[in-house]
Amino acid sequence: TDTYSYLKRNPNFKKLSQDDISFFQSILPSNGLIIENDNNYDDLTSYNIDWLRIHRGKSKLVAKPKTTEQVSNIVKYCNEKKLAIVPQGGNTGLVGGGTPIFDEIIISTKNLNQIREFDPIAGCILEILDNYLAERGHSMPLDIGSKGSCHIGGNVATNAGGVRYLRYGSLHGSILGLEVVLPDGTILDNLSTLRKDNTGYDIKQLFIGSEGTLGIITGVSILAPTRHKAVNVAVLGLNSFKNVQDAFITSKEMLTEILSAFEFWDVLSFRLVKTHLAQSVKFPLEDEYPFYALIETGGSNKDHDEEKLSDFLETAMAKGIVENGVIAQDNTQMKSLWSIREGIPDACMKVGSAYFYDISIPVSVMYKVVEDVTSRLKNAGLFGKNVMDVIGFGHIGDGNLHLSITSKTYSLEIIRLIESCIREWTDKYKGSLSAEHGLGLIKAKILDHSKPKAMVDIMRQIKHNIDPNGIMNPYKFFPYQ
Ligand code: FAD
């Protein structure tokens, strides 16, 4: 609360009235609306509180439209009446972007879940889309730990990265077309399936990573790569972060075209998963190692790929880069290895409170950031008192560190200390304070610091031009004025 006490409700925004409710009821059936009453506190609360359980809005109405036309009618009405909106997908965002601050209306994409056509293909849950494509021999070019809940619209709105980024790159490349409802209700129909189209500005790119501040994404056309017939996963135990880097270099040399993912985590991350998720996660290596890496390969020939991965493991062990390693023997083991890496955020949340930072920084200094944050918190006498652990994990292949600090309760002192430390590192190495999670509310204040004024001015002009009343996801993304 203290951190955001500067936020004041914009008095230009209208408060929800009975007339507004009647309008929404005329557009949506009763199961498409949640309106505050004495009996639905829990249901409404689940939309008002974010995944981190830090932010709690006071929205009195959730609209769950089923069609683009319904979205358009609702947004147009809100714009005319100056009712502020928060678009919400799976509500798994980690920067407080998907939940209201005050009484904004939540437009959820839960019911916008139709897969329109396969030729090549919003509220669609990422995992459901991937399963749908698996049956057709294809896959999503995106895979993230929250895949069971997050929506494709949310993924596009946050330009989510994840573990397949190493192989397929950014959504800026994989998205072929978008359908977006603009704040005035206009339906921007750019659901193109063309790989190449150089006619005019590529407007869809504006909405990828716009975090609900420019419009509501209601349709996505995405390039779905052919699914790998052969997938192999290995987990390695390593003695130092230098060895993690060497293992990555060796894997690129030896696994080249089949390397799909290279993730790492430290021993403290491992212990958190072991302590809090022991019932659902199996641990493959008996001894503990200071660092772990997970490698996934994807190709077309299982024997060939397995041989390459075994050769890599043998070479890396012979060179003293890797201490120990295990290759999954079947699908169940593969999922089990992945669940260690994917379980880390959940395990952090079991401690009580967790701060999640997500930075881009050269791999060579990546882990020094974790060590520096740890020693500063120790020197400030915060360890044990409130702070429990400082852990590092993330996407080595993309130079993307996730740094998490678990604590008994949230504290402004801890936040200030961590943020100034991280900022020093990203300034020094020209890194980014938000690699893949976006700005939302938590990081809005860093935009001015992260980009030249001229660029932020253009962003504001675009926002003002598309959303002159500022109804789309207010208080987020831009530094608050
Ligand atoms: P929400 O949280 O509902 O919303 C996120 C933002 O997008 C908000 O600003 C919201 O207003 C906007 N938005 C949502 N839907 C729409 C829409 N249809 N149109 C316009 N704006 C919209 N992220 C990564 O990048 N990589 C990871 O590896 C990763 N791993 C994660 C693991 C865990 C366990 C968790 C909890 C989160 C992880 N995330 C990761 C963060 C999060 O899952 C992603 O940001 C995801 O893309 C958010 O999707 P969502 O549907 O939950 O969006």
Coordinates of C-alpha atoms and ligand atoms in Angstrom, one line a residue:
T1 CA 0.0 0.0 0.0
D2 CA 2.8 2.4 1.0
T3 CA 4.6 1.8 -2.3
Y4 CA 1.6 2.9 -4.4
S5 CA 0.3 5.6 -2.1
Y6 CA 1.1 8.1 -4.8
L7 CA -1.7 6.6 -7.0
K8 CA -4.9 8.5 -6.9
R9 CA -8.1 7.5 -8.7
N10 CA -8.5 9.6 -11.8
P11 CA -11.6 11.7 -11.1
N12 CA -12.4 11.9 -14.9
F13 CA -13.4 8.2 -14.8
K14 CA -17.0 7.5 -14.2
K15 CA -18.1 5.3 -11.3
L16 CA -20.2 2.3 -12.3
S17 CA -24.0 3.0 -12.1
Q18 CA -27.1 0.9 -12.3
D19 CA -27.6 2.2 -15.9
D20 CA -24.1 0.9 -16.8
I21 CA -24.9 -2.5 -15.3
S22 CA -28.2 -2.6 -17.3
F23 CA -26.2 -1.9 -20.4
F24 CA -23.7 -4.8 -19.7
Q25 CA -26.7 -7.1 -19.0
S26 CA -28.2 -6.2 -22.3
I27 CA -25.0 -7.3 -24.1
L28 CA -23.9 -10.3 -22.1
P29 CA -25.8 -13.3 -20.7
S30 CA -25.8 -13.7 -16.9
N31 CA -23.0 -16.2 -17.0
G32 CA -20.9 -13.7 -18.9
L33 CA -21.0 -11.1 -16.1
I34 CA -19.9 -11.0 -12.5
I35 CA -21.5 -8.1 -10.7
E36 CA -20.7 -7.4 -7.0
N37 CA -23.3 -8.7 -4.6
D38 CA -23.4 -10.4 -1.2
N39 CA -22.9 -13.9 -2.6
N40 CA -20.0 -13.6 -5.0
Y41 CA -17.2 -12.1 -2.9
D42 CA -14.7 -15.0 -3.6
D43 CA -15.4 -15.2 -7.3
L44 CA -15.0 -11.4 -7.8
T45 CA -11.9 -11.4 -5.6
S46 CA -10.1 -13.9 -7.7
Y47 CA -10.2 -11.4 -10.6
N48 CA -9.2 -8.4 -8.3
I49 CA -6.1 -10.1 -6.8
D50 CA -3.0 -10.8 -8.8
W51 CA -0.9 -14.0 -8.9
L52 CA 1.7 -12.5 -6.6
R53 CA -1.1 -11.6 -4.1
I54 CA 0.4 -8.1 -3.8
H55 CA -2.2 -6.1 -5.6
R56 CA -5.9 -6.0 -4.8
G57 CA -8.3 -3.9 -6.9
K58 CA -11.9 -3.0 -6.1
S59 CA -13.6 -3.8 -9.4
K60 CA -17.3 -4.3 -9.0
L61 CA -17.8 -5.8 -12.4
V62 CA -16.2 -8.5 -14.6
A63 CA -17.3 -8.8 -18.2
K64 CA -16.6 -12.1 -19.9
P65 CA -17.6 -11.5 -23.6
K66 CA -17.7 -14.5 -26.0
T67 CA -17.3 -12.6 -29.3
T68 CA -15.3 -9.8 -30.7
E69 CA -18.5 -7.8 -31.4
Q70 CA -19.4 -8.0 -27.7
V71 CA -15.9 -6.8 -26.8
S72 CA -16.3 -4.0 -29.3
N73 CA -19.8 -2.9 -27.9
I74 CA -18.6 -3.0 -24.3
V75 CA -15.4 -1.1 -25.0
K76 CA -17.1 1.5 -27.1
Y77 CA -19.7 2.1 -24.3
C78 CA -16.9 2.4 -21.7
N79 CA -15.1 4.9 -23.8
E80 CA -18.2 7.0 -24.3
K81 CA -19.0 6.9 -20.6
K82 CA -15.3 7.1 -19.5
L83 CA -15.4 3.9 -17.6
A84 CA -11.9 2.6 -17.1
I85 CA -11.0 -0.9 -18.2
V86 CA -8.5 -3.6 -17.3
P87 CA -8.1 -6.4 -19.9
Q88 CA -7.4 -9.7 -18.1
G89 CA -6.3 -13.0 -19.5
G90 CA -5.2 -15.8 -17.2
N91 CA -4.1 -13.3 -14.5
T92 CA -0.6 -14.9 -14.2
G93 CA 1.3 -11.7 -14.9
L94 CA 4.1 -10.9 -12.5
V95 CA 4.2 -7.1 -12.7
G96 CA 0.7 -6.2 -11.4
G97 CA -0.6 -5.3 -14.9
G98 CA -3.7 -7.5 -15.2
T99 CA -5.6 -6.4 -12.1
P100 CA -7.4 -3.2 -11.3
I101 CA -6.0 -0.5 -9.0
F102 CA -9.4 1.1 -8.1
D103 CA -12.8 0.3 -9.6
E104 CA -11.8 -0.3 -13.2
I105 CA -14.1 -2.8 -15.1
I106 CA -12.3 -6.1 -15.8
I107 CA -12.8 -7.4 -19.3
S108 CA -11.7 -11.1 -19.1
T109 CA -10.9 -13.1 -22.1
K110 CA -11.9 -16.4 -20.4
N111 CA -14.8 -17.0 -22.8
L112 CA -12.9 -15.8 -25.9
N113 CA -11.5 -19.3 -26.3
Q114 CA -12.4 -20.5 -29.8
I115 CA -9.7 -21.9 -32.0
R116 CA -11.0 -20.4 -35.3
E117 CA -9.0 -22.4 -37.8
F118 CA -5.9 -24.5 -38.0
D119 CA -4.5 -23.6 -41.3
P120 CA -1.8 -22.1 -39.6
I121 CA -4.2 -20.5 -36.2
A122 CA -7.6 -15.3 -27.9
G123 CA -8.8 -16.5 -24.3
C124 CA -7.3 -19.7 -25.5
I125 CA -5.2 -21.2 -22.7
L126 CA -1.7 -21.7 -23.9
E127 CA -1.5 -25.4 -22.9
I128 CA -4.8 -26.2 -24.6
L129 CA -3.6 -24.6 -27.8
D130 CA -0.4 -26.6 -27.6
N131 CA -2.3 -29.8 -27.1
Y132 CA -4.6 -28.9 -30.0
L133 CA -1.6 -28.4 -32.2
A134 CA 0.2 -31.6 -31.0
E135 CA -2.7 -33.6 -32.4
R136 CA -2.0 -32.0 -35.7
G137 CA 1.8 -32.5 -35.6
H138 CA 2.6 -28.8 -34.7
S139 CA 3.5 -26.9 -31.6
M140 CA 3.2 -23.4 -30.1
P141 CA 6.4 -21.4 -30.6
L142 CA 6.0 -20.3 -26.9
D143 CA 6.2 -22.3 -23.7
I144 CA 6.1 -20.8 -20.2
G145 CA 5.6 -22.1 -16.7
S146 CA 2.1 -20.6 -16.4
K147 CA 0.9 -22.4 -19.6
G148 CA -1.9 -24.1 -17.7
S149 CA -3.6 -20.8 -16.9
C150 CA -2.3 -17.9 -19.1
H151 CA -4.1 -17.0 -22.2
I152 CA -2.7 -16.4 -25.7
G153 CA -4.1 -12.9 -25.7
G154 CA -2.2 -12.2 -22.4
N155 CA 0.9 -13.8 -23.9
V156 CA 0.8 -11.5 -26.9
A157 CA -0.1 -8.4 -24.7
T158 CA 3.0 -9.1 -22.5
N159 CA 5.2 -10.3 -25.4
A160 CA 5.9 -13.4 -23.2
G161 CA 9.3 -15.0 -23.7
G162 CA 9.7 -18.4 -22.0
V163 CA 11.7 -21.5 -22.6
R164 CA 11.3 -21.9 -26.4
Y165 CA 12.6 -18.4 -27.1
L166 CA 16.1 -19.8 -27.7
R167 CA 14.7 -21.8 -30.6
Y168 CA 11.8 -19.7 -32.0
G169 CA 12.6 -16.2 -31.0
S170 CA 10.2 -13.4 -30.0
L171 CA 6.5 -13.3 -30.6
H172 CA 7.3 -10.3 -32.7
G173 CA 8.4 -12.8 -35.2
S174 CA 5.9 -15.6 -34.7
I175 CA 2.7 -13.5 -34.7
L176 CA 1.4 -13.2 -38.2
G177 CA -1.7 -11.2 -37.5
L178 CA -3.9 -9.9 -34.8
E179 CA -7.5 -8.8 -34.3
V180 CA -7.7 -6.0 -31.7
V181 CA -10.6 -4.0 -30.4
L182 CA -9.6 -0.4 -30.0
P183 CA -10.8 1.9 -27.2
D184 CA -13.5 3.5 -29.4
G185 CA -14.8 0.0 -30.3
T186 CA -13.2 -0.2 -33.7
I187 CA -12.3 -3.8 -34.6
L188 CA -8.9 -3.8 -36.2
D189 CA -9.0 -6.8 -38.4
N190 CA -5.4 -7.8 -39.2
L191 CA -5.8 -11.6 -38.8
S192 CA -3.4 -12.2 -41.6
T193 CA -1.7 -15.5 -42.2
L194 CA 1.0 -14.1 -44.6
R195 CA 4.6 -14.6 -43.8
K196 CA 5.6 -11.6 -45.8
D197 CA 3.7 -8.3 -46.1
N198 CA 5.6 -5.1 -46.5
T199 CA 2.6 -2.8 -47.2
G200 CA 2.8 0.0 -44.8
Y201 CA 3.7 0.1 -41.1
D202 CA 3.4 -3.2 -39.3
I203 CA 0.7 -2.0 -36.9
K204 CA 0.3 -5.4 -35.1
Q205 CA 3.7 -5.0 -33.6
L206 CA 2.4 -2.1 -31.6
F207 CA 0.1 -4.3 -29.7
I208 CA 2.6 -7.1 -29.0
G209 CA 3.8 -6.1 -25.5
S210 CA 1.4 -3.2 -25.1
E211 CA 0.0 -4.8 -21.9
G212 CA -3.6 -3.9 -22.4
T213 CA -2.9 -0.1 -22.7
L214 CA -3.9 0.2 -26.4
G215 CA -6.7 -2.2 -27.0
I216 CA -8.0 -5.7 -26.4
I217 CA -6.5 -8.5 -28.4
T218 CA -9.4 -10.8 -29.4
G219 CA -7.8 -12.9 -32.2
V220 CA -4.3 -14.2 -32.9
S221 CA -2.8 -15.7 -36.0
I222 CA 0.4 -17.5 -35.0
L223 CA 3.1 -19.4 -36.9
A224 CA 3.0 -22.9 -35.4
P225 CA 6.2 -24.8 -36.1
T226 CA 6.1 -28.5 -36.9
R227 CA 6.3 -30.5 -33.7
H228 CA 9.6 -32.3 -33.1
K229 CA 9.2 -36.1 -33.4
A230 CA 12.1 -36.6 -31.1
V231 CA 12.4 -34.6 -27.9
N232 CA 15.1 -35.3 -25.3
V233 CA 15.7 -33.6 -21.9
A234 CA 18.7 -33.8 -19.6
V235 CA 19.4 -32.2 -16.2
L236 CA 23.0 -31.5 -15.3
G237 CA 24.7 -30.9 -11.9
L238 CA 27.5 -28.3 -12.0
N239 CA 30.0 -26.9 -9.5
S240 CA 30.0 -23.2 -10.6
F241 CA 28.2 -20.6 -12.6
K242 CA 31.3 -20.5 -14.9
N243 CA 30.6 -24.2 -15.6
V244 CA 27.0 -23.4 -16.5
Q245 CA 28.3 -20.9 -19.1
D246 CA 30.8 -23.4 -20.4
A247 CA 28.1 -26.1 -20.6
F248 CA 26.0 -23.6 -22.6
I249 CA 28.8 -22.9 -25.1
T250 CA 29.6 -26.6 -25.5
S251 CA 25.9 -27.4 -26.0
K252 CA 25.7 -24.8 -28.7
E253 CA 28.7 -26.3 -30.4
M254 CA 27.7 -29.9 -30.1
L255 CA 23.9 -29.8 -30.2
T256 CA 23.6 -26.9 -32.7
E257 CA 20.4 -27.3 -34.7
I258 CA 18.6 -29.5 -32.2
L259 CA 19.2 -27.3 -29.1
S260 CA 15.7 -26.1 -28.0
A261 CA 16.1 -24.9 -24.4
F262 CA 18.9 -24.2 -22.0
E263 CA 17.7 -23.3 -18.5
F264 CA 19.6 -23.0 -15.2
W265 CA 18.8 -22.7 -11.5
D266 CA 20.9 -22.6 -8.3
V267 CA 21.0 -24.9 -5.4
L268 CA 18.7 -22.6 -3.3
S269 CA 16.0 -22.7 -6.0
F270 CA 16.4 -26.5 -6.0
R271 CA 16.0 -26.7 -2.2
L272 CA 12.9 -24.5 -2.3
V273 CA 11.3 -26.9 -4.8
K274 CA 12.4 -29.9 -2.8
T275 CA 10.9 -28.4 0.4
H276 CA 7.7 -27.1 -0.9
L277 CA 6.8 -29.3 -3.9
A278 CA 8.3 -32.6 -2.9
Q279 CA 5.0 -34.4 -3.4
S280 CA 4.6 -33.4 -7.0
V281 CA 8.3 -33.3 -8.2
K282 CA 10.8 -36.1 -8.5
F283 CA 14.5 -35.4 -8.1
P284 CA 16.8 -37.2 -10.5
L285 CA 20.3 -36.6 -9.0
E286 CA 21.0 -37.9 -5.5
D287 CA 23.7 -35.4 -4.6
E288 CA 23.3 -31.7 -4.4
Y289 CA 25.2 -29.4 -6.8
P290 CA 25.7 -25.6 -6.5
F291 CA 24.0 -25.2 -10.0
Y292 CA 21.8 -27.2 -12.3
A293 CA 21.1 -26.8 -16.0
L294 CA 18.3 -28.3 -18.1
I295 CA 18.8 -28.9 -21.7
E296 CA 16.0 -29.8 -24.2
T297 CA 16.7 -31.0 -27.7
G298 CA 14.1 -31.3 -30.5
G299 CA 14.7 -33.0 -33.8
S300 CA 13.3 -35.6 -36.1
N301 CA 15.4 -38.7 -35.3
K302 CA 15.3 -39.9 -31.7
D303 CA 18.4 -42.2 -31.9
H304 CA 20.5 -39.5 -33.6
D305 CA 19.5 -36.9 -31.1
E306 CA 20.0 -39.2 -28.1
E307 CA 23.5 -40.0 -29.4
K308 CA 24.3 -36.3 -29.8
L309 CA 23.1 -35.5 -26.3
S310 CA 25.0 -38.5 -24.8
D311 CA 28.1 -37.4 -26.6
F312 CA 27.7 -33.9 -25.3
L313 CA 27.2 -35.2 -21.7
E314 CA 30.3 -37.4 -22.0
T315 CA 32.5 -34.6 -23.4
A316 CA 31.3 -32.1 -20.8
M317 CA 31.9 -34.5 -18.0
A318 CA 35.3 -35.5 -19.3
K319 CA 36.3 -31.8 -19.5
G320 CA 35.2 -31.3 -15.9
I321 CA 32.4 -28.9 -16.9
V322 CA 29.6 -31.0 -15.8
E323 CA 29.7 -33.1 -12.6
N324 CA 26.8 -35.3 -13.1
G325 CA 23.8 -35.6 -15.6
V326 CA 20.8 -37.6 -16.3
I327 CA 18.8 -38.0 -19.6
A328 CA 15.1 -38.6 -19.3
Q329 CA 14.1 -42.0 -20.6
D330 CA 10.5 -41.3 -21.4
N331 CA 7.8 -38.6 -21.5
T332 CA 7.0 -38.9 -17.8
Q333 CA 10.6 -38.4 -16.8
M334 CA 10.9 -35.5 -19.2
K335 CA 7.9 -33.7 -17.6
S336 CA 9.3 -34.5 -14.2
L337 CA 12.7 -32.8 -15.0
W338 CA 10.9 -29.8 -16.4
S339 CA 8.7 -29.6 -13.3
I340 CA 11.8 -28.8 -11.2
R341 CA 12.5 -25.7 -13.2
E342 CA 8.9 -24.7 -13.7
G343 CA 8.0 -25.3 -10.1
I344 CA 10.4 -22.6 -8.8
P345 CA 8.0 -19.6 -8.8
D346 CA 5.3 -21.6 -7.1
A347 CA 7.8 -22.9 -4.5
C348 CA 8.8 -19.3 -3.8
M349 CA 5.2 -18.3 -3.2
K350 CA 4.8 -21.0 -0.6
V351 CA 7.4 -19.3 1.7
G352 CA 5.1 -16.4 2.4
S353 CA 6.0 -13.5 0.1
A354 CA 8.2 -13.4 -2.9
Y355 CA 9.7 -10.6 -5.0
F356 CA 10.3 -11.5 -8.6
Y357 CA 12.9 -9.6 -10.8
D358 CA 13.4 -10.4 -14.4
I359 CA 16.5 -8.8 -16.0
S360 CA 18.5 -9.0 -19.2
I361 CA 22.2 -8.8 -18.5
P362 CA 25.3 -10.4 -20.1
V363 CA 25.5 -14.1 -19.1
S364 CA 29.1 -13.6 -17.9
V365 CA 27.9 -11.3 -14.9
M366 CA 24.4 -12.8 -14.5
Y367 CA 25.0 -14.6 -11.2
K368 CA 27.1 -11.8 -9.8
V369 CA 23.9 -9.9 -9.5
V370 CA 22.4 -12.6 -7.3
E371 CA 25.5 -12.7 -5.1
D372 CA 25.5 -8.9 -4.8
V373 CA 21.9 -8.7 -3.8
T374 CA 22.5 -11.4 -1.3
S375 CA 25.4 -9.7 0.3
R376 CA 23.7 -6.3 0.4
L377 CA 20.7 -7.8 2.2
K378 CA 23.0 -9.5 4.6
N379 CA 24.9 -6.3 5.3
A380 CA 21.7 -4.5 6.0
G381 CA 20.9 -7.1 8.6
L382 CA 17.7 -8.2 6.8
F383 CA 18.6 -11.9 6.4
G384 CA 16.8 -14.2 8.7
K385 CA 14.8 -11.3 10.2
N386 CA 12.5 -11.1 7.2
V387 CA 14.4 -12.2 4.1
M388 CA 14.6 -16.0 3.8
D389 CA 16.4 -16.7 0.5
V390 CA 17.8 -15.0 -2.6
I391 CA 17.7 -17.3 -5.6
G392 CA 18.7 -17.2 -9.2
F393 CA 17.3 -19.1 -12.1
G394 CA 16.3 -18.4 -15.7
H395 CA 16.9 -18.6 -19.4
I396 CA 20.6 -18.7 -19.9
G397 CA 20.2 -19.0 -23.7
D398 CA 18.5 -15.5 -23.8
G399 CA 20.7 -13.8 -21.2
N400 CA 17.6 -13.5 -18.9
L401 CA 18.0 -13.9 -15.2
H402 CA 15.1 -14.4 -12.8
L403 CA 16.0 -13.3 -9.4
S404 CA 13.6 -14.0 -6.5
I405 CA 13.8 -13.0 -2.9
T406 CA 11.5 -14.9 -0.5
S407 CA 10.5 -13.2 2.7
K408 CA 8.1 -13.6 5.5
T409 CA 6.3 -10.3 4.7
Y410 CA 6.6 -7.6 2.0
S411 CA 8.7 -4.7 3.0
L412 CA 9.5 -1.4 1.3
E413 CA 13.1 -1.4 2.8
I414 CA 13.8 -4.7 1.0
I415 CA 12.3 -3.5 -2.3
R416 CA 14.3 -0.3 -2.3
L417 CA 17.5 -2.1 -1.5
I418 CA 17.0 -4.8 -4.2
E419 CA 15.9 -2.3 -6.8
S420 CA 18.8 0.1 -6.4
C421 CA 21.3 -2.8 -6.6
I422 CA 19.7 -4.3 -9.7
R423 CA 19.5 -0.9 -11.3
E424 CA 23.3 -0.4 -10.8
W425 CA 24.0 -3.7 -12.6
T426 CA 21.7 -3.1 -15.5
D427 CA 23.0 0.5 -15.9
K428 CA 26.6 -0.7 -15.9
Y429 CA 26.0 -3.4 -18.5
K430 CA 23.2 -1.7 -20.5
G431 CA 20.8 -4.4 -19.5
S432 CA 17.1 -4.3 -19.2
L433 CA 15.1 -4.1 -15.9
S434 CA 12.3 -6.1 -17.6
A435 CA 13.4 -8.8 -19.9
E436 CA 10.1 -10.6 -20.5
H437 CA 7.5 -9.7 -17.8
G438 CA 6.6 -6.2 -19.0
L439 CA 6.1 -3.0 -16.9
G440 CA 2.6 -3.4 -15.5
L441 CA 2.2 -1.4 -12.2
I442 CA 5.3 -2.6 -10.4
K443 CA 7.8 -1.6 -13.1
A444 CA 6.0 1.4 -14.6
K445 CA 8.3 3.7 -12.8
I446 CA 11.4 2.4 -14.6
L447 CA 10.2 3.3 -18.1
D448 CA 11.6 6.9 -18.0
H449 CA 14.9 5.5 -16.7
S450 CA 15.1 2.7 -19.3
K451 CA 14.4 4.5 -22.5
P452 CA 15.5 7.9 -24.0
K453 CA 12.9 10.7 -23.5
A454 CA 12.3 10.9 -27.2
M455 CA 11.2 7.2 -27.3
V456 CA 8.9 7.6 -24.2
D457 CA 7.4 10.7 -25.8
I458 CA 6.5 8.7 -28.9
M459 CA 5.0 6.0 -26.7
R460 CA 2.9 8.6 -25.0
Q461 CA 1.8 10.1 -28.3
I462 CA 0.8 6.7 -29.6
K463 CA -1.2 6.0 -26.3
H464 CA -2.9 9.4 -26.5
N465 CA -3.7 9.0 -30.1
I466 CA -5.3 5.5 -29.8
D467 CA -6.8 6.0 -26.3
P468 CA -7.4 9.7 -25.8
N469 CA -9.6 9.2 -22.8
G470 CA -7.0 6.9 -21.2
I471 CA -9.5 4.2 -20.3
M472 CA -7.4 1.2 -21.2
N473 CA -5.5 -0.2 -18.3
P474 CA -4.9 3.1 -16.5
Y475 CA -2.1 3.7 -13.9
K476 CA 0.0 1.0 -15.6
F477 CA 2.9 1.0 -18.1
F478 CA 3.6 4.7 -18.1
P479 CA 5.2 6.4 -15.1
Y480 CA 2.3 7.8 -13.2
Q481 CA 1.8 11.6 -13.6
Ligands
FAD1 P1 -2.7 -11.5 -17.5 O1 -1.8 -11.7 -16.3 O2 -4.2 -11.6 -17.3 O3 -2.4 -10.0 -18.1 C1 -1.1 -9.5 -18.3 C2 -1.2 -8.2 -19.0 O4 -1.7 -8.3 -20.3 C3 -2.0 -7.2 -18.3 O5 -1.5 -5.9 -18.5 C4 -3.4 -7.3 -19.0 O6 -4.1 -6.1 -19.0 C5 -2.9 -7.6 -20.5 N1 -3.8 -8.4 -21.2 C6 -4.3 -9.7 -20.9 N2 -5.0 -10.2 -21.9 C7 -5.1 -9.2 -22.8 C8 -5.8 -9.1 -24.1 N3 -6.5 -10.1 -24.6 N4 -5.7 -7.9 -24.8 C9 -4.9 -6.9 -24.3 N5 -4.3 -6.9 -23.1 C10 -4.4 -8.1 -22.4 N6 6.4 -14.9 -18.6 C11 7.3 -15.0 -19.5 O7 7.4 -14.2 -20.4 N7 8.1 -16.1 -19.5 C12 8.0 -17.1 -18.6 O8 8.8 -18.1 -18.7 C13 7.0 -17.0 -17.6 N8 6.9 -17.9 -16.6 C14 5.9 -17.8 -15.7 C15 5.8 -18.8 -14.7 C16 4.8 -18.6 -13.7 C17 4.7 -19.7 -12.7 C18 4.0 -17.5 -13.7 C19 2.9 -17.3 -12.6 C20 4.1 -16.5 -14.6 C21 5.1 -16.6 -15.6 N9 5.3 -15.6 -16.6 C22 6.2 -15.8 -17.6 C23 4.4 -14.4 -16.6 C24 3.0 -14.5 -17.2 O9 2.6 -15.8 -17.2 C25 3.1 -14.0 -18.6 O10 3.3 -12.6 -18.6 C26 1.8 -14.3 -19.4 O11 2.0 -14.0 -20.8 C27 0.5 -13.5 -18.9 O12 -0.6 -14.0 -19.6 P2 -2.1 -13.9 -18.9 O13 -3.1 -14.4 -19.8 O14 -2.0 -14.5 -17.5 O15 -2.2 -12.3 -18.7

